[in-house]
Amino acid sequence: MSLVKKAIEEHKAAIAARAASKAAAAVNTQVARDAFLSEFKARVEAGVRPLLDAFASDLVASRHDALVDDDLANPYKPYISVRFSPVAGVKLEDLASRESVFTLRAFAATRQVHHVSSYDQRSGEHGVTHEALGIESVNPSRVERGFEECLRAALKAWQA
C-alpha cells in the first residue's frame, strides 16, 4: 500500500471512530436523561404528589383556594406545582398576579431539579426564590420545607 493511500485510509478510519464515539456519547446522554426523568416522575408520584395534594386540601379547608398542577409528560422540563391563594376567601381565577406557586421542575439537559417559590409578583417586589438541586432533593422533607417557606412568604406578602 502506498504511503498516500495508507495516510488517507488511516484518516478515514480516525474520522469514522470519532463519529462512532460521538454517536455512542449521544446515546449515553439520552439514556441518562431518560433515566433522570423517569426517576423524577417516580419520586413525584411516590412522595411529592401526595404531599402537595394534602397541602392543597389543607389550604382549601382554611378557605385558601388551591390546586395541584403538573405536566409530567413534558420530555424536557416536566413539573408539578401547587398554586394557591394567599388571601382567604379569594379564588385563584380572581387573583391575577397575586396567586402564589410552589413548583418542582426537572431539567433533563442539566439533570437538575429547580425548586421555585413565587409568592409576590407586584411591580418592584422580588417575591421569587429559586434553587437548582439534584434529583435527591425530590423528597418529602425537602419539599415540605420549600412549600412551608413559600406559604409563609406569601401570607406575609399579602397580609391584610
Short mmCIF file of C-alpha atoms in Angstrom, two decimals:
data_model
loop_
_atom_site.label_atom_id
_atom_site.label_comp_id
_atom_site.label_asym_id
_atom_site.label_seq_id
_atom_site.Cartn_x
_atom_site.Cartn_y
_atom_site.Cartn_z
CA MET A 1 0.00 0.00 0.00
CA SER A 2 1.35 3.39 -0.91
CA LEU A 3 2.16 6.00 1.70
CA VAL A 4 -0.58 8.33 0.38
CA LYS A 5 -3.23 5.63 0.34
CA LYS A 6 -2.22 4.48 3.84
CA ALA A 7 -2.44 8.04 5.26
CA ILE A 8 -5.87 8.59 3.67
CA GLU A 9 -7.20 5.25 4.95
CA GLU A 10 -5.95 5.98 8.48
CA HIS A 11 -7.51 9.44 8.34
CA LYS A 12 -10.87 8.00 7.23
CA ALA A 13 -10.70 5.39 9.99
CA ALA A 14 -9.98 8.09 12.59
CA ILE A 15 -12.96 10.15 11.36
CA ALA A 16 -15.22 7.09 11.49
CA ALA A 17 -14.02 6.28 15.02
CA ARG A 18 -14.73 9.85 16.19
CA ALA A 19 -18.19 9.74 14.63
CA ALA A 20 -18.93 6.41 16.32
CA SER A 21 -17.69 7.80 19.63
CA LYS A 22 -19.92 10.88 19.30
CA ALA A 23 -22.91 8.69 18.43
CA ALA A 24 -22.27 6.46 21.44
CA ALA A 25 -21.93 9.53 23.69
CA ALA A 26 -25.22 10.91 22.36
CA VAL A 27 -26.96 7.61 23.08
CA ASN A 28 -25.44 7.51 26.58
CA THR A 29 -26.54 11.10 27.18
CA GLN A 30 -30.09 10.34 26.06
CA VAL A 31 -30.19 7.21 28.21
CA ALA A 32 -29.00 9.26 31.21
CA ARG A 33 -31.63 11.96 30.53
CA ASP A 34 -34.37 9.35 30.21
CA ALA A 35 -33.26 7.71 33.47
CA PHE A 36 -33.22 11.09 35.22
CA LEU A 37 -36.73 11.96 34.01
CA SER A 38 -38.02 8.53 34.94
CA GLU A 39 -36.60 8.87 38.46
CA PHE A 40 -38.07 12.39 38.79
CA LYS A 41 -41.52 11.14 37.81
CA ALA A 42 -41.27 8.14 40.15
CA ARG A 43 -40.21 10.33 43.09
CA VAL A 44 -43.01 12.79 42.35
CA GLU A 45 -45.68 10.09 42.22
CA ALA A 46 -44.39 8.21 45.27
CA GLY A 47 -43.74 11.05 47.69
CA VAL A 48 -44.36 14.53 46.33
CA ARG A 49 -47.81 14.38 44.74
CA PRO A 50 -49.49 13.00 47.90
CA LEU A 51 -47.81 15.74 49.93
CA LEU A 52 -48.84 18.54 47.54
CA ASP A 53 -52.38 17.13 47.38
CA ALA A 54 -52.50 17.25 51.20
CA PHE A 55 -51.20 20.84 51.20
CA ALA A 56 -53.88 21.85 48.69
CA SER A 57 -56.60 20.14 50.74
CA ASP A 58 -55.41 21.85 53.93
CA LEU A 59 -55.35 25.22 52.18
CA VAL A 60 -58.89 24.75 50.85
CA ALA A 61 -60.06 23.72 54.33
CA SER A 62 -58.57 27.01 55.57
CA ARG A 63 -60.52 28.99 52.91
CA HIS A 64 -57.47 29.45 50.64
CA ASP A 65 -58.20 28.29 47.09
CA ALA A 66 -55.54 25.83 45.85
CA LEU A 67 -54.86 23.24 43.20
CA VAL A 68 -52.10 20.85 42.17
CA ASP A 69 -51.00 21.10 38.54
CA ASP A 70 -48.44 19.09 36.56
CA ASP A 71 -47.00 18.32 33.16
CA LEU A 72 -45.02 15.17 33.87
CA ALA A 73 -45.30 14.11 30.23
CA ASN A 74 -43.09 17.00 29.09
CA PRO A 75 -39.94 15.33 27.69
CA TYR A 76 -37.62 18.23 28.55
CA LYS A 77 -38.93 20.10 31.60
CA PRO A 78 -41.64 18.18 33.44
CA TYR A 79 -43.05 19.81 36.55
CA ILE A 80 -45.50 19.57 39.39
CA SER A 81 -46.76 22.58 41.31
CA VAL A 82 -49.28 23.73 43.84
CA ARG A 83 -50.96 27.06 43.10
CA PHE A 84 -52.74 28.78 45.94
CA SER A 85 -54.44 31.97 47.03
CA PRO A 86 -52.54 33.74 49.81
CA VAL A 87 -55.77 35.62 50.58
CA ALA A 88 -58.51 33.69 52.39
CA GLY A 89 -61.82 33.56 50.58
CA VAL A 90 -60.41 34.66 47.21
CA LYS A 91 -60.49 32.29 44.22
CA LEU A 92 -57.38 31.73 42.10
CA GLU A 93 -59.10 32.99 38.95
CA ASP A 94 -59.79 36.32 40.71
CA LEU A 95 -56.20 36.91 41.79
CA ALA A 96 -54.37 37.81 38.57
CA SER A 97 -50.80 38.40 39.77
CA ARG A 98 -51.48 37.60 43.42
CA GLU A 99 -51.54 33.83 43.19
CA SER A 100 -48.63 32.00 44.77
CA VAL A 101 -46.97 28.93 43.30
CA PHE A 102 -44.52 26.32 44.58
CA THR A 103 -43.02 24.31 41.71
CA LEU A 104 -40.61 21.43 41.18
CA ARG A 105 -39.35 21.40 37.60
CA ALA A 106 -36.88 18.85 36.23
CA PHE A 107 -34.41 19.93 33.56
CA ALA A 108 -33.34 16.89 31.55
CA ALA A 109 -30.42 18.63 29.84
CA THR A 110 -28.68 19.54 33.12
CA ARG A 111 -30.19 16.79 35.27
CA GLN A 112 -31.25 19.33 37.88
CA VAL A 113 -34.48 19.90 39.73
CA HIS A 114 -35.45 23.52 40.23
CA HIS A 115 -37.43 24.34 43.36
CA VAL A 116 -39.20 27.64 42.65
CA SER A 117 -41.39 29.64 45.00
CA SER A 118 -43.29 32.55 43.50
CA TYR A 119 -45.25 34.49 46.07
CA ASP A 120 -45.29 38.22 45.19
CA GLN A 121 -45.38 39.38 41.57
CA ARG A 122 -46.18 43.05 42.22
CA SER A 123 -44.07 45.58 40.36
CA GLY A 124 -40.95 46.37 42.35
CA GLU A 125 -41.24 43.26 44.50
CA HIS A 126 -38.95 40.27 44.25
CA GLY A 127 -41.14 37.53 45.63
CA VAL A 128 -39.38 34.61 43.98
CA THR A 129 -36.89 32.09 45.31
CA HIS A 130 -35.12 29.58 43.12
CA GLU A 131 -32.81 26.68 43.90
CA ALA A 132 -31.25 24.29 41.38
CA LEU A 133 -30.64 20.98 43.13
CA GLY A 134 -30.05 17.32 42.34
CA ILE A 135 -32.63 14.56 42.00
CA GLU A 136 -32.17 13.63 45.66
CA SER A 137 -33.94 16.90 46.55
CA VAL A 138 -37.23 15.40 45.34
CA ASN A 139 -38.16 14.00 48.72
CA PRO A 140 -40.99 14.76 51.14
CA SER A 141 -38.93 16.54 53.81
CA ARG A 142 -37.23 18.89 51.32
CA VAL A 143 -40.50 19.60 49.50
CA GLU A 144 -42.32 20.21 52.78
CA ARG A 145 -39.67 22.71 53.86
CA GLY A 146 -39.77 24.51 50.49
CA PHE A 147 -43.56 24.69 50.46
CA GLU A 148 -43.68 25.96 54.04
CA GLU A 149 -41.21 28.75 53.19
CA CYS A 150 -43.30 29.69 50.13
CA LEU A 151 -46.55 29.66 52.12
CA ARG A 152 -45.15 31.78 54.95
CA ALA A 153 -43.64 34.30 52.50
CA ALA A 154 -46.93 34.51 50.55
CA LEU A 155 -49.03 35.03 53.67
CA LYS A 156 -46.64 37.73 54.88
CA ALA A 157 -46.51 39.49 51.49
CA TRP A 158 -50.28 39.60 51.16
CA GLN A 159 -51.33 40.13 54.78
CA ALA A 160 -54.30 42.43 55.13
#
